[in-house]
Amino acid sequence: MKEVRLRTLDFYSFQMSRKSLYYASNPMDVPMLKEEYRNLKTRNFPVEYYTEKEINWKFSFPKAGALVTDNDAEINPYKHVHLLIEKAVSKSMQ
């Protein structure tokens, strides 16, 4: 297996280690969520599937199903775009 190293412009434009809730907008979306859960779980991503009962108990809104993922990354788009512009200008891009 080949190791791939990613270069980043600035680590501070990213936030790491936050949880995300991805819920079914309607009951017809539940099979797709369950498939996504199996795909993530098979590849050892930190993910939980919440049933309608679990969602009702933990949150103040009803949904038919949801995924809770951990260690998601979030980017600050404003800061990141400015870093890209600075990098381009430093390389004489006009």
mmCIF file of N, CA and C in Angstrom:
data_model
loop_
_atom_site.group_PDB
_atom_site.id
_atom_site.type_symbol
_atom_site.label_atom_id
_atom_site.label_comp_id
_atom_site.label_asym_id
_atom_site.label_seq_id
_atom_site.Cartn_x
_atom_site.Cartn_y
_atom_site.Cartn_z
ATOM 1 N N MET A 1 0.846 -1.177 0.000
ATOM 2 C CA MET A 1 0.000 0.000 0.000
ATOM 3 C C MET A 1 0.895 1.245 0.000
ATOM 4 N N LYS A 2 0.570 2.195 -0.838
ATOM 5 C CA LYS A 2 1.345 3.421 -0.947
ATOM 6 C C LYS A 2 0.861 4.445 0.079
ATOM 7 N N GLU A 3 1.793 5.047 0.786
ATOM 8 C CA GLU A 3 1.454 6.075 1.759
ATOM 9 C C GLU A 3 1.247 7.400 1.033
ATOM 10 N N VAL A 4 0.171 8.067 1.374
ATOM 11 C CA VAL A 4 -0.130 9.362 0.762
ATOM 12 C C VAL A 4 -0.042 10.420 1.849
ATOM 13 N N ARG A 5 0.722 11.439 1.585
ATOM 14 C CA ARG A 5 0.837 12.546 2.535
ATOM 15 C C ARG A 5 0.153 13.771 1.951
ATOM 16 N N LEU A 6 -0.694 14.371 2.745
ATOM 17 C CA LEU A 6 -1.405 15.556 2.304
ATOM 18 C C LEU A 6 -0.711 16.794 2.847
ATOM 19 N N ARG A 7 -0.556 17.768 1.986
ATOM 20 C CA ARG A 7 -0.001 19.041 2.422
ATOM 21 C C ARG A 7 -1.153 19.992 2.665
ATOM 22 N N THR A 8 -1.099 20.717 3.765
ATOM 23 C CA THR A 8 -2.135 21.694 4.045
ATOM 24 C C THR A 8 -1.525 23.078 4.044
ATOM 25 N N LEU A 9 -2.344 24.058 3.723
ATOM 26 C CA LEU A 9 -1.867 25.433 3.707
ATOM 27 C C LEU A 9 -1.774 25.986 5.117
ATOM 28 N N ASP A 10 -2.756 25.678 5.908
ATOM 29 C CA ASP A 10 -2.762 26.181 7.279
ATOM 30 C C ASP A 10 -3.675 25.293 8.110
ATOM 31 N N PHE A 11 -3.115 24.649 9.078
ATOM 32 C CA PHE A 11 -3.883 23.747 9.922
ATOM 33 C C PHE A 11 -5.010 24.479 10.639
ATOM 34 N N TYR A 12 -4.844 25.764 10.908
ATOM 35 C CA TYR A 12 -5.816 26.503 11.700
ATOM 36 C C TYR A 12 -7.098 26.840 10.953
ATOM 37 N N SER A 13 -7.167 26.569 9.665
ATOM 38 C CA SER A 13 -8.430 26.778 8.955
ATOM 39 C C SER A 13 -9.350 25.565 9.112
ATOM 40 N N PHE A 14 -8.869 24.516 9.791
ATOM 41 C CA PHE A 14 -9.650 23.312 10.024
ATOM 42 C C PHE A 14 -9.914 23.137 11.512
ATOM 43 N N GLN A 15 -11.072 22.588 11.825
ATOM 44 C CA GLN A 15 -11.376 22.172 13.184
ATOM 45 C C GLN A 15 -11.568 20.664 13.135
ATOM 46 N N MET A 16 -11.040 19.990 14.096
ATOM 47 C CA MET A 16 -11.164 18.541 14.113
ATOM 48 C C MET A 16 -11.970 18.105 15.334
ATOM 49 N N SER A 17 -12.360 16.859 15.305
ATOM 50 C CA SER A 17 -12.961 16.197 16.451
ATOM 51 C C SER A 17 -14.287 16.818 16.885
ATOM 52 N N ARG A 18 -15.216 16.840 15.976
ATOM 53 C CA ARG A 18 -16.553 17.251 16.361
ATOM 54 C C ARG A 18 -17.521 16.167 15.927
ATOM 55 N N LYS A 19 -18.652 16.112 16.570
ATOM 56 C CA LYS A 19 -19.671 15.123 16.218
ATOM 57 C C LYS A 19 -20.655 15.734 15.227
ATOM 58 N N SER A 20 -21.222 14.862 14.399
ATOM 59 C CA SER A 20 -22.236 15.289 13.439
ATOM 60 C C SER A 20 -23.450 14.376 13.542
ATOM 61 N N LEU A 21 -24.613 14.970 13.341
ATOM 62 C CA LEU A 21 -25.863 14.226 13.299
ATOM 63 C C LEU A 21 -26.415 14.341 11.885
ATOM 64 N N TYR A 22 -26.614 13.210 11.243
ATOM 65 C CA TYR A 22 -27.107 13.144 9.876
ATOM 66 C C TYR A 22 -28.403 12.351 9.943
ATOM 67 N N TYR A 23 -29.554 13.036 9.843
ATOM 68 C CA TYR A 23 -30.828 12.349 10.070
ATOM 69 C C TYR A 23 -31.651 12.201 8.799
ATOM 70 N N ALA A 24 -32.590 11.282 8.847
ATOM 71 C CA ALA A 24 -33.504 11.034 7.736
ATOM 72 C C ALA A 24 -34.555 12.135 7.713
ATOM 73 N N SER A 25 -34.675 12.808 6.577
ATOM 74 C CA SER A 25 -35.680 13.856 6.441
ATOM 75 C C SER A 25 -37.087 13.268 6.441
ATOM 76 N N ASN A 26 -37.200 12.071 5.900
ATOM 77 C CA ASN A 26 -38.483 11.371 5.945
ATOM 78 C C ASN A 26 -38.199 9.879 6.086
ATOM 79 N N PRO A 27 -39.203 9.110 6.483
ATOM 80 C CA PRO A 27 -38.981 7.673 6.718
ATOM 81 C C PRO A 27 -38.430 6.911 5.516
ATOM 82 N N MET A 28 -38.679 7.400 4.298
ATOM 83 C CA MET A 28 -38.167 6.723 3.106
ATOM 84 C C MET A 28 -36.640 6.792 3.011
ATOM 85 N N ASP A 29 -36.009 7.714 3.756
ATOM 86 C CA ASP A 29 -34.546 7.860 3.740
ATOM 87 C C ASP A 29 -33.834 6.873 4.667
ATOM 88 N N VAL A 30 -34.573 6.196 5.520
ATOM 89 C CA VAL A 30 -33.968 5.299 6.510
ATOM 90 C C VAL A 30 -33.134 4.182 5.877
ATOM 91 N N PRO A 31 -33.604 3.501 4.833
ATOM 92 C CA PRO A 31 -32.755 2.450 4.233
ATOM 93 C C PRO A 31 -31.416 2.984 3.728
ATOM 94 N N MET A 32 -31.409 4.188 3.167
ATOM 95 C CA MET A 32 -30.162 4.793 2.698
ATOM 96 C C MET A 32 -29.225 5.075 3.878
ATOM 97 N N LEU A 33 -29.796 5.548 4.984
ATOM 98 C CA LEU A 33 -28.976 5.790 6.174
ATOM 99 C C LEU A 33 -28.389 4.491 6.721
ATOM 100 N N LYS A 34 -29.183 3.453 6.734
ATOM 101 C CA LYS A 34 -28.693 2.161 7.225
ATOM 102 C C LYS A 34 -27.581 1.615 6.331
ATOM 103 N N GLU A 35 -27.704 1.813 5.029
ATOM 104 C CA GLU A 35 -26.651 1.394 4.110
ATOM 105 C C GLU A 35 -25.373 2.199 4.358
ATOM 106 N N GLU A 36 -25.524 3.500 4.562
ATOM 107 C CA GLU A 36 -24.366 4.354 4.859
ATOM 108 C C GLU A 36 -23.715 3.927 6.172
ATOM 109 N N TYR A 37 -24.532 3.595 7.157
ATOM 110 C CA TYR A 37 -24.019 3.107 8.439
ATOM 111 C C TYR A 37 -23.172 1.850 8.237
ATOM 112 N N ARG A 38 -23.696 0.892 7.474
ATOM 113 C CA ARG A 38 -22.946 -0.351 7.227
ATOM 114 C C ARG A 38 -21.632 -0.061 6.499
ATOM 115 N N ASN A 39 -21.673 0.826 5.519
ATOM 116 C CA ASN A 39 -20.456 1.175 4.781
ATOM 117 C C ASN A 39 -19.406 1.805 5.689
ATOM 118 N N LEU A 40 -19.822 2.732 6.524
ATOM 119 C CA LEU A 40 -18.873 3.394 7.438
ATOM 120 C C LEU A 40 -18.345 2.414 8.482
ATOM 121 N N LYS A 41 -19.232 1.625 9.049
ATOM 122 C CA LYS A 41 -18.841 0.660 10.087
ATOM 123 C C LYS A 41 -17.855 -0.368 9.527
ATOM 124 N N THR A 42 -18.102 -0.859 8.311
ATOM 125 C CA THR A 42 -17.233 -1.841 7.656
ATOM 126 C C THR A 42 -15.820 -1.291 7.482
ATOM 127 N N ARG A 43 -15.723 0.011 7.288
ATOM 128 C CA ARG A 43 -14.420 0.654 7.070
ATOM 129 C C ARG A 43 -13.854 1.270 8.354
ATOM 130 N N ASN A 44 -14.412 0.865 9.486
ATOM 131 C CA ASN A 44 -13.931 1.243 10.825
ATOM 132 C C ASN A 44 -14.018 2.733 11.132
ATOM 133 N N PHE A 45 -15.010 3.411 10.551
ATOM 134 C CA PHE A 45 -15.251 4.803 10.939
ATOM 135 C C PHE A 45 -16.074 4.810 12.220
ATOM 136 N N PRO A 46 -15.841 5.784 13.095
ATOM 137 C CA PRO A 46 -16.641 5.876 14.318
ATOM 138 C C PRO A 46 -18.046 6.391 13.992
ATOM 139 N N VAL A 47 -19.031 5.505 14.021
ATOM 140 C CA VAL A 47 -20.397 5.871 13.662
ATOM 141 C C VAL A 47 -21.384 5.087 14.512
ATOM 142 N N GLU A 48 -22.500 5.718 14.833
ATOM 143 C CA GLU A 48 -23.589 5.063 15.553
ATOM 144 C C GLU A 48 -24.867 5.276 14.757
ATOM 145 N N TYR A 49 -25.753 4.316 14.812
ATOM 146 C CA TYR A 49 -27.070 4.481 14.203
ATOM 147 C C TYR A 49 -28.078 4.674 15.324
ATOM 148 N N TYR A 50 -28.888 5.736 15.242
ATOM 149 C CA TYR A 50 -29.929 5.997 16.233
ATOM 150 C C TYR A 50 -31.290 5.675 15.617
ATOM 151 N N THR A 51 -32.060 4.897 16.333
ATOM 152 C CA THR A 51 -33.424 4.589 15.913
ATOM 153 C C THR A 51 -34.335 5.766 16.249
ATOM 154 N N GLU A 52 -35.550 5.705 15.774
ATOM 155 C CA GLU A 52 -36.528 6.759 16.070
ATOM 156 C C GLU A 52 -36.703 6.932 17.580
ATOM 157 N N LYS A 53 -36.746 5.822 18.298
ATOM 158 C CA LYS A 53 -36.917 5.864 19.755
ATOM 159 C C LYS A 53 -35.715 6.561 20.426
ATOM 160 N N GLU A 54 -34.500 6.238 19.985
ATOM 161 C CA GLU A 54 -33.295 6.856 20.561
ATOM 162 C C GLU A 54 -33.235 8.359 20.262
ATOM 163 N N ILE A 55 -33.643 8.731 19.055
ATOM 164 C CA ILE A 55 -33.649 10.152 18.699
ATOM 165 C C ILE A 55 -34.645 10.912 19.565
ATOM 166 N N ASN A 56 -35.835 10.362 19.712
ATOM 167 C CA ASN A 56 -36.854 11.014 20.547
ATOM 168 C C ASN A 56 -36.398 11.168 21.987
ATOM 169 N N TRP A 57 -35.615 10.220 22.467
ATOM 170 C CA TRP A 57 -35.133 10.270 23.846
ATOM 171 C C TRP A 57 -33.993 11.280 24.008
ATOM 172 N N LYS A 58 -33.102 11.402 23.004
ATOM 173 C CA LYS A 58 -31.907 12.237 23.125
ATOM 174 C C LYS A 58 -32.073 13.655 22.578
ATOM 175 N N PHE A 59 -33.032 13.862 21.690
ATOM 176 C CA PHE A 59 -33.187 15.163 21.049
ATOM 177 C C PHE A 59 -34.620 15.669 21.205
ATOM 178 N N SER A 60 -34.804 16.933 20.899
ATOM 179 C CA SER A 60 -36.121 17.553 21.071
ATOM 180 C C SER A 60 -36.941 17.548 19.783
ATOM 181 N N PHE A 61 -36.569 16.715 18.837
ATOM 182 C CA PHE A 61 -37.303 16.646 17.570
ATOM 183 C C PHE A 61 -37.418 15.183 17.143
ATOM 184 N N PRO A 62 -38.505 14.841 16.458
ATOM 185 C CA PRO A 62 -38.683 13.461 16.006
ATOM 186 C C PRO A 62 -38.109 13.242 14.611
ATOM 187 N N LYS A 63 -37.373 12.166 14.441
ATOM 188 C CA LYS A 63 -36.867 11.733 13.133
ATOM 189 C C LYS A 63 -36.913 10.207 13.101
ATOM 190 N N ALA A 64 -36.986 9.647 11.912
ATOM 191 C CA ALA A 64 -37.135 8.197 11.767
ATOM 192 C C ALA A 64 -35.837 7.429 11.975
ATOM 193 N N GLY A 65 -34.698 8.078 11.804
ATOM 194 C CA GLY A 65 -33.407 7.438 11.973
ATOM 195 C C GLY A 65 -32.303 8.464 11.782
ATOM 196 N N ALA A 66 -31.113 8.159 12.299
ATOM 197 C CA ALA A 66 -30.007 9.110 12.175
ATOM 198 C C ALA A 66 -28.667 8.410 12.361
ATOM 199 N N LEU A 67 -27.639 9.021 11.793
ATOM 200 C CA LEU A 67 -26.264 8.597 12.021
ATOM 201 C C LEU A 67 -25.586 9.649 12.873
ATOM 202 N N VAL A 68 -24.798 9.195 13.820
ATOM 203 C CA VAL A 68 -23.957 10.092 14.616
ATOM 204 C C VAL A 68 -22.518 9.683 14.326
ATOM 205 N N THR A 69 -21.767 10.618 13.781
ATOM 206 C CA THR A 69 -20.366 10.347 13.467
ATOM 207 C C THR A 69 -19.481 11.176 14.373
ATOM 208 N N ASP A 70 -18.280 10.691 14.589
ATOM 209 C CA ASP A 70 -17.330 11.357 15.482
ATOM 210 C C ASP A 70 -16.048 11.654 14.714
ATOM 211 N N ASN A 71 -15.293 12.609 15.212
ATOM 212 C CA ASN A 71 -14.015 13.007 14.615
ATOM 213 C C ASN A 71 -14.170 13.563 13.205
ATOM 214 N N ASP A 72 -15.261 14.249 12.969
ATOM 215 C CA ASP A 72 -15.452 14.894 11.676
ATOM 216 C C ASP A 72 -14.618 16.163 11.614
ATOM 217 N N ALA A 73 -14.248 16.533 10.422
ATOM 218 C CA ALA A 73 -13.488 17.769 10.221
ATOM 219 C C ALA A 73 -14.425 18.847 9.704
ATOM 220 N N GLU A 74 -14.118 20.060 10.047
ATOM 221 C CA GLU A 74 -14.900 21.198 9.592
ATOM 222 C C GLU A 74 -13.923 22.251 9.109
ATOM 223 N N ILE A 75 -14.241 22.886 8.016
ATOM 224 C CA ILE A 75 -13.358 23.908 7.478
ATOM 225 C C ILE A 75 -14.021 25.274 7.637
ATOM 226 N N ASN A 76 -13.204 26.268 7.930
ATOM 227 C CA ASN A 76 -13.669 27.651 7.950
ATOM 228 C C ASN A 76 -13.488 28.163 6.523
ATOM 229 N N PRO A 77 -14.554 28.243 5.718
ATOM 230 C CA PRO A 77 -14.390 28.582 4.305
ATOM 231 C C PRO A 77 -13.801 29.966 4.080
ATOM 232 N N TYR A 78 -14.186 30.939 4.878
ATOM 233 C CA TYR A 78 -13.657 32.295 4.727
ATOM 234 C C TYR A 78 -12.141 32.304 4.923
ATOM 235 N N LYS A 79 -11.712 31.721 6.018
ATOM 236 C CA LYS A 79 -10.281 31.690 6.324
ATOM 237 C C LYS A 79 -9.511 30.867 5.283
ATOM 238 N N HIS A 80 -10.082 29.757 4.872
ATOM 239 C CA HIS A 80 -9.392 28.891 3.934
ATOM 240 C C HIS A 80 -9.227 29.554 2.559
ATOM 241 N N VAL A 81 -10.260 30.235 2.089
ATOM 242 C CA VAL A 81 -10.165 30.930 0.804
ATOM 243 C C VAL A 81 -9.095 32.007 0.864
ATOM 244 N N HIS A 82 -9.027 32.731 1.976
ATOM 245 C CA HIS A 82 -7.993 33.760 2.111
ATOM 246 C C HIS A 82 -6.597 33.148 2.145
ATOM 247 N N LEU A 83 -6.461 31.977 2.749
ATOM 248 C CA LEU A 83 -5.168 31.296 2.751
ATOM 249 C C LEU A 83 -4.787 30.852 1.335
ATOM 250 N N LEU A 84 -5.773 30.388 0.574
ATOM 251 C CA LEU A 84 -5.508 30.002 -0.809
ATOM 252 C C LEU A 84 -5.061 31.204 -1.642
ATOM 253 N N ILE A 85 -5.717 32.330 -1.438
ATOM 254 C CA ILE A 85 -5.342 33.547 -2.167
ATOM 255 C C ILE A 85 -3.935 33.988 -1.786
ATOM 256 N N GLU A 86 -3.635 33.987 -0.502
ATOM 257 C CA GLU A 86 -2.285 34.365 -0.046
ATOM 258 C C GLU A 86 -1.230 33.450 -0.661
ATOM 259 N N LYS A 87 -1.523 32.163 -0.692
ATOM 260 C CA LYS A 87 -0.574 31.196 -1.257
ATOM 261 C C LYS A 87 -0.382 31.447 -2.753
ATOM 262 N N ALA A 88 -1.466 31.700 -3.463
ATOM 263 C CA ALA A 88 -1.374 31.970 -4.892
ATOM 264 C C ALA A 88 -0.576 33.244 -5.160
ATOM 265 N N VAL A 89 -0.823 34.290 -4.390
ATOM 266 C CA VAL A 89 -0.104 35.555 -4.557
ATOM 267 C C VAL A 89 1.384 35.363 -4.251
ATOM 268 N N SER A 90 1.688 34.571 -3.233
ATOM 269 C CA SER A 90 3.100 34.335 -2.890
ATOM 270 C C SER A 90 3.831 33.580 -3.991
ATOM 271 N N LYS A 91 3.086 32.890 -4.843
ATOM 272 C CA LYS A 91 3.702 32.166 -5.974
ATOM 273 C C LYS A 91 3.552 32.960 -7.276
ATOM 274 N N SER A 92 3.338 34.264 -7.142
ATOM 275 C CA SER A 92 3.261 35.214 -8.255
ATOM 276 C C SER A 92 2.069 34.994 -9.183
ATOM 277 N N MET A 93 1.003 34.443 -8.641
ATOM 278 C CA MET A 93 -0.201 34.277 -9.440
ATOM 279 C C MET A 93 -0.965 35.602 -9.459
ATOM 280 N N GLN A 94 -1.485 35.949 -10.619
ATOM 281 C CA GLN A 94 -2.233 37.214 -10.722
ATOM 282 C C GLN A 94 -3.674 36.956 -11.042
#
